[in-house]
PDB file of C-alpha atoms and ligand atoms in Angstrom:
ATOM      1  CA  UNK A   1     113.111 101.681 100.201  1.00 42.00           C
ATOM      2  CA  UNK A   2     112.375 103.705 103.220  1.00 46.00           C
ATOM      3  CA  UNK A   3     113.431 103.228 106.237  1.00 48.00           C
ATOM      4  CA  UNK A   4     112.517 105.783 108.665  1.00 47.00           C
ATOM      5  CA  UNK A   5     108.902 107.468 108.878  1.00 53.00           C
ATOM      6  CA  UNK A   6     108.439 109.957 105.531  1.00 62.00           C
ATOM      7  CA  UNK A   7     107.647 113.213 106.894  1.00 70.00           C
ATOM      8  CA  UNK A   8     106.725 114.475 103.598  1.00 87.00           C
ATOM      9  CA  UNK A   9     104.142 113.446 101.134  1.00 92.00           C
ATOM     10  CA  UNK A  10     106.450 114.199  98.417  1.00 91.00           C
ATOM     11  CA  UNK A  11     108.841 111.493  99.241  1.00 94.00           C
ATOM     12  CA  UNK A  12     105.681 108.621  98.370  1.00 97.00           C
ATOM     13  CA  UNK A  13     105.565 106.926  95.212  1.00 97.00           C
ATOM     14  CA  UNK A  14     101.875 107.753  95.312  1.00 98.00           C
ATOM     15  CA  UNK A  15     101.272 105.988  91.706  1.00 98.00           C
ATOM     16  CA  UNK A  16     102.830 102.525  92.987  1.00 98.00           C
ATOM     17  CA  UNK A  17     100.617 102.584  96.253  1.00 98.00           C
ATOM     18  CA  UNK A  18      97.590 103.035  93.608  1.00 98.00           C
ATOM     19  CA  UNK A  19      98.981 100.865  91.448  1.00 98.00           C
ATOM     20  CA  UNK A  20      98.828  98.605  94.061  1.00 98.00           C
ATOM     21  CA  UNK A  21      95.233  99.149  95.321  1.00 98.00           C
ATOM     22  CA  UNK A  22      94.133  98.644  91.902  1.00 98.00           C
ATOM     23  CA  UNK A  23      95.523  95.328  91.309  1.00 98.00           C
ATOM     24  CA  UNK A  24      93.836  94.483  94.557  1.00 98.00           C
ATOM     25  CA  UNK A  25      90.954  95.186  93.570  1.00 98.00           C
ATOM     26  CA  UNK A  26      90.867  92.773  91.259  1.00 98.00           C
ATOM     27  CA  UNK A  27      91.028  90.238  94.493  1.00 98.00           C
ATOM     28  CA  UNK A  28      88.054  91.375  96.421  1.00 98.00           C
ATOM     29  CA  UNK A  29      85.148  89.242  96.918  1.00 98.00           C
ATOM     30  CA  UNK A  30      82.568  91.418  96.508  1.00 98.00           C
ATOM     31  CA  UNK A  31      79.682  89.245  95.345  1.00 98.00           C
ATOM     32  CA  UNK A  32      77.036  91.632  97.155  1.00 98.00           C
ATOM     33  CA  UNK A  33      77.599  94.521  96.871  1.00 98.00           C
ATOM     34  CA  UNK A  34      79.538  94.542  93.714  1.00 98.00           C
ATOM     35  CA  UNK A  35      81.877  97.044  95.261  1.00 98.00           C
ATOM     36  CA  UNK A  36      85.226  96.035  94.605  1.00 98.00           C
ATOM     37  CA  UNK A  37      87.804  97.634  96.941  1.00 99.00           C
ATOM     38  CA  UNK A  38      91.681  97.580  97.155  1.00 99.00           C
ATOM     39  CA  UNK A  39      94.008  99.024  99.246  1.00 99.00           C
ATOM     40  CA  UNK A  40      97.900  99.245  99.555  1.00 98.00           C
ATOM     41  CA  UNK A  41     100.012 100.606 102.142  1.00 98.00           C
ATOM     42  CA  UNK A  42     103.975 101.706 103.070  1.00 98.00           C
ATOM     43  CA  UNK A  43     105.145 100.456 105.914  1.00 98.00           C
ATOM     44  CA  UNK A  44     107.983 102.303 107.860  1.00 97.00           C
ATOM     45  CA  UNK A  45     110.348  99.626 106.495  1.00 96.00           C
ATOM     46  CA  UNK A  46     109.526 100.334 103.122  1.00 96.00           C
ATOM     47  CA  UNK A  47     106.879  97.024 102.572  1.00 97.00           C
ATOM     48  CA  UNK A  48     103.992  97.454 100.602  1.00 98.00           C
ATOM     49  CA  UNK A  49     101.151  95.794 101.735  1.00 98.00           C
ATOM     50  CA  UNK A  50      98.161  95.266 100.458  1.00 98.00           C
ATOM     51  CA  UNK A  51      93.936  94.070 101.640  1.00 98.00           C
ATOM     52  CA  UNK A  52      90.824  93.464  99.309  1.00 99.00           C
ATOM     53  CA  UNK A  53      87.259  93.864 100.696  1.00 98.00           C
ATOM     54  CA  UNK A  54      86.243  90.226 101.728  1.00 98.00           C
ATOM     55  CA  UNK A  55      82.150  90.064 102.254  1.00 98.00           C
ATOM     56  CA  UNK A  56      79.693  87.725 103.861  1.00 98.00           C
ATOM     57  CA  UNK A  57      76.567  86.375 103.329  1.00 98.00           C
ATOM     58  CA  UNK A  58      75.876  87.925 106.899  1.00 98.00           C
ATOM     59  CA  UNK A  59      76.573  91.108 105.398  1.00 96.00           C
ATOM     60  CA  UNK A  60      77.636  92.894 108.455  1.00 97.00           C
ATOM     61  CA  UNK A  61      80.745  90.435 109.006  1.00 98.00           C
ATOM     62  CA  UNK A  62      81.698  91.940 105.507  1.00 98.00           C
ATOM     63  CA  UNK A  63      86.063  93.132 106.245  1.00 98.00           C
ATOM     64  CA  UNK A  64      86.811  95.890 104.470  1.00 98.00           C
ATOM     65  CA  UNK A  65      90.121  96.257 102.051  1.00 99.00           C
ATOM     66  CA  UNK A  66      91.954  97.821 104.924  1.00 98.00           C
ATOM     67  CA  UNK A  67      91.273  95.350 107.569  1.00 98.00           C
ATOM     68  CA  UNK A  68      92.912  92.849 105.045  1.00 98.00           C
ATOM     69  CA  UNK A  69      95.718  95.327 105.114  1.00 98.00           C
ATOM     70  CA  UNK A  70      96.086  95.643 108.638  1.00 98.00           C
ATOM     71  CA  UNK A  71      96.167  91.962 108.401  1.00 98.00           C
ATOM     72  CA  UNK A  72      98.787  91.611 105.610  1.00 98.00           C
ATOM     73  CA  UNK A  73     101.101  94.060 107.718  1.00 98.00           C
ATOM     74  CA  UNK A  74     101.359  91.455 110.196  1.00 98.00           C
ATOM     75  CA  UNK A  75     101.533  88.883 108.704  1.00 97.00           C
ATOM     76  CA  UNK A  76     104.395  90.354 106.709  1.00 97.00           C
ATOM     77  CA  UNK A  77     106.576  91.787 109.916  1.00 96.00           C
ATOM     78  CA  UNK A  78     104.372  94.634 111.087  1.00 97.00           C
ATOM     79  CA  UNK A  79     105.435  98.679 111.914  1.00 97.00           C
ATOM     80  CA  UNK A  80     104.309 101.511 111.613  1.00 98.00           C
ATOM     81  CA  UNK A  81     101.979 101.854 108.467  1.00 98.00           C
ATOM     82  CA  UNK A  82     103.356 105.641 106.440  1.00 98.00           C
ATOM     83  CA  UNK A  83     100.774 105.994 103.648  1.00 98.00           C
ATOM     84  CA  UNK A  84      97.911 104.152 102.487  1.00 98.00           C
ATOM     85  CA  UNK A  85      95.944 104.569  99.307  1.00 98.00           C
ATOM     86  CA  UNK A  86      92.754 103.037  98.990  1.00 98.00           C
ATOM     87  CA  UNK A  87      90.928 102.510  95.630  1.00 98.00           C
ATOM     88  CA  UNK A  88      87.410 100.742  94.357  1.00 98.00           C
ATOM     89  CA  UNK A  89      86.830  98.963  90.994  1.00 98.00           C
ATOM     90  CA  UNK A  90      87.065 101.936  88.953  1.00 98.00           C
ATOM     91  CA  UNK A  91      90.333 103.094  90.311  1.00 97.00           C
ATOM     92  CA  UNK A  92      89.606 106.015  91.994  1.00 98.00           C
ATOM     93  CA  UNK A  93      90.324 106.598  95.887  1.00 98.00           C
ATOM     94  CA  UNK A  94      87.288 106.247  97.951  1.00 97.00           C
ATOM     95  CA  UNK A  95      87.291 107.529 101.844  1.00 97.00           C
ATOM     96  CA  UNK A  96      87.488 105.209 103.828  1.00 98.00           C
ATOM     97  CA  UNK A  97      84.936 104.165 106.348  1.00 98.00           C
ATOM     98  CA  UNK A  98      84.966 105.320 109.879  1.00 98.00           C
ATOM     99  CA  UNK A  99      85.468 102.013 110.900  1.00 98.00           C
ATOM    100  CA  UNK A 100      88.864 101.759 109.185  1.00 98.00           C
ATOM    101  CA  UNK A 101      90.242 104.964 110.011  1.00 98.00           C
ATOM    102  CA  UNK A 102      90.397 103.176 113.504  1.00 98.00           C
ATOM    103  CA  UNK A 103      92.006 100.544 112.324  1.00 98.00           C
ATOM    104  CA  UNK A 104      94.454 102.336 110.355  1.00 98.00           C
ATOM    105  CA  UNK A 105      94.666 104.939 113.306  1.00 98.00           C
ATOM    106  CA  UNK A 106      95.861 101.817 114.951  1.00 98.00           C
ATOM    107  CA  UNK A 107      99.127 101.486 112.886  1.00 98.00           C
ATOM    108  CA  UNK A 108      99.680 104.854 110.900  1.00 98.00           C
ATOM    109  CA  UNK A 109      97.993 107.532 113.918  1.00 98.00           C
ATOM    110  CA  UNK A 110      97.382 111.361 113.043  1.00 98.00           C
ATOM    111  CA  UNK A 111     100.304 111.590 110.663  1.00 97.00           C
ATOM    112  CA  UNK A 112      99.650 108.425 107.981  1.00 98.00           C
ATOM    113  CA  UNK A 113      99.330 109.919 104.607  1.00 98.00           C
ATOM    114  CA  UNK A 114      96.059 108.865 102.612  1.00 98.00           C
ATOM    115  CA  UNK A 115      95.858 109.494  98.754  1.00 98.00           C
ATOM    116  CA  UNK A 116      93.551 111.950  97.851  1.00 98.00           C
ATOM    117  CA  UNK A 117      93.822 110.839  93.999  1.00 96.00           C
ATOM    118  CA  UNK A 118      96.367 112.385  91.332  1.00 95.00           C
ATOM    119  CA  UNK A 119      96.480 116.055  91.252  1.00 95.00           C
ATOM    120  CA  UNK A 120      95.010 116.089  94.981  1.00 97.00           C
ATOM    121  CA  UNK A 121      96.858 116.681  98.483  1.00 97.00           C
ATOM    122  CA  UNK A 122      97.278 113.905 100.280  1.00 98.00           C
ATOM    123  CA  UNK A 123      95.921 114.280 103.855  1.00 98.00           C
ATOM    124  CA  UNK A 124      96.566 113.251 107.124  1.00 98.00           C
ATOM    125  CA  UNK A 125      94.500 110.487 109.057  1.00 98.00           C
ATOM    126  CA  UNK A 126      94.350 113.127 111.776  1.00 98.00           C
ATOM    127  CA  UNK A 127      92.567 114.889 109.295  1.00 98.00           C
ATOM    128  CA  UNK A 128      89.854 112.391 108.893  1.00 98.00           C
ATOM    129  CA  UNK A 129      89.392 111.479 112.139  1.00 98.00           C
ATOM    130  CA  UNK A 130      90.335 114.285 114.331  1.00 98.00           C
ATOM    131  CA  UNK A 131      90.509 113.863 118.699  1.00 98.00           C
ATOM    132  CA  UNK A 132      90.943 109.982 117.697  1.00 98.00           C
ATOM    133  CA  UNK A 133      90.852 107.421 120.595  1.00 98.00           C
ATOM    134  CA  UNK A 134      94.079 104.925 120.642  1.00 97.00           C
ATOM    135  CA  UNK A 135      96.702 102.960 121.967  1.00 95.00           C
ATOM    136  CA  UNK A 136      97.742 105.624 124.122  1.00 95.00           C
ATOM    137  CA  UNK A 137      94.309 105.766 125.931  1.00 96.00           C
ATOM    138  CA  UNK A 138      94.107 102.459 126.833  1.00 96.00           C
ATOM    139  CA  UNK A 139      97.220 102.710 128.566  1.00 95.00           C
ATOM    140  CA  UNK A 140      96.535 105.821 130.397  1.00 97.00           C
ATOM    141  CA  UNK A 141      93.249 105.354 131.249  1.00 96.00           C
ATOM    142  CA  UNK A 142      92.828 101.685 132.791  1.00 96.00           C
ATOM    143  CA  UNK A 143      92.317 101.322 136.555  1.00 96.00           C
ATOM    144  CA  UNK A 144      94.913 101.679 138.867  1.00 90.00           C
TER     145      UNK A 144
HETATM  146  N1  THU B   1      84.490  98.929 101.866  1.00 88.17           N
HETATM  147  C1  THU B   1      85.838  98.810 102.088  1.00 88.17           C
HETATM  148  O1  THU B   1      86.443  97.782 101.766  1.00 88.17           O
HETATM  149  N2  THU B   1      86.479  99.837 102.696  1.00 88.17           N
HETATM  150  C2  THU B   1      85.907 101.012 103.040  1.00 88.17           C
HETATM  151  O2  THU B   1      86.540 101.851 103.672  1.00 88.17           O
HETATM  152  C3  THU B   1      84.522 101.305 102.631  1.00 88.17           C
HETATM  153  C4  THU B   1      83.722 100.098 102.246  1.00 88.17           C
HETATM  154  C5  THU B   1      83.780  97.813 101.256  1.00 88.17           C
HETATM  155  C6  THU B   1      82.882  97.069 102.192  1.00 88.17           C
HETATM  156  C7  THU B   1      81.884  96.447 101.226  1.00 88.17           C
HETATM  157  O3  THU B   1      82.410  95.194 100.804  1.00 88.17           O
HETATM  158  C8  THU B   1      81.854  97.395 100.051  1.00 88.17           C
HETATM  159  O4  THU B   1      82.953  98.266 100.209  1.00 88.17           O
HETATM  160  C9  THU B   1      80.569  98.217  99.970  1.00 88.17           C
HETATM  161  O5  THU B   1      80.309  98.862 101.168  1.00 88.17           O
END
């Protein structure tokens, strides 16, 4: 259990998140593309939570694995999101799209942890998707 923000990447029990992502793989629908992807997340309060890739006929309304995580963090208390790993049907991490490193950006900012695979550094959302636009520039930059 954690239950203040992990500063280090060390302190992550990296093969759990993937773990994780893998057996959520396994609860994608994915009848399209046949891309299977799972994701699983640490929350600041030491949840794991999870998302699967959930596609549409109108392929564009296709949610990615960590939408359904984003998602699943609500719905099971919310926080800060520490490290996510995200996995397709073969196991190994895949980057995520830009679309979700908003998302995540949304819940983790610069300094979530993403898995990088075994043997690899993780890195640092900030890393990914550097000058990133959030919550902070909605509230500073609405009218007067
Ligand atoms: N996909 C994700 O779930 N997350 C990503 O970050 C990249 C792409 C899914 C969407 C679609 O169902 C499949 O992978 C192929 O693009």
């Amino acid at each position: 259990m954690y239950c203040v923000p992990v500063t280090s990447p060390d302190a992550i029990d990296w093969d759990e998140l993937r773990a994780r992502a893998r057996a959520a793989t396994r609860r994608a629908y994915a009848p399209y593309s046949h891309v299977r992807v799972g994701a699983a997340g640490l929350s600041e309060h030491g949840t794991i939570v999870e998302g699967s890739n959930v596609e549409n006929a109108s392929l564009g309304l296709t949610l990615c694995a960590e939408c359904s995580l984003a998602s699943d963090l609500a719905r099971q208390g919310g926080g800060r999101l520490v490290a996510v790993a995200v996995v397709a049907g073969d196991g190994e991490p895949i980057a995520p799209c830009g679309r979700c490193r908003q998302v995540l950006y949304e819940f983790g900012g610069a300094e979530l942890w993403l898995d990088a695979g075994e043997g690899a550094a993780p890195r640092r959302l900030g890393e990914l998707l550097p000058h990133a636009f959030g919550p902070g520039d909605v509230e500073s930059r609405r009218d007067a």
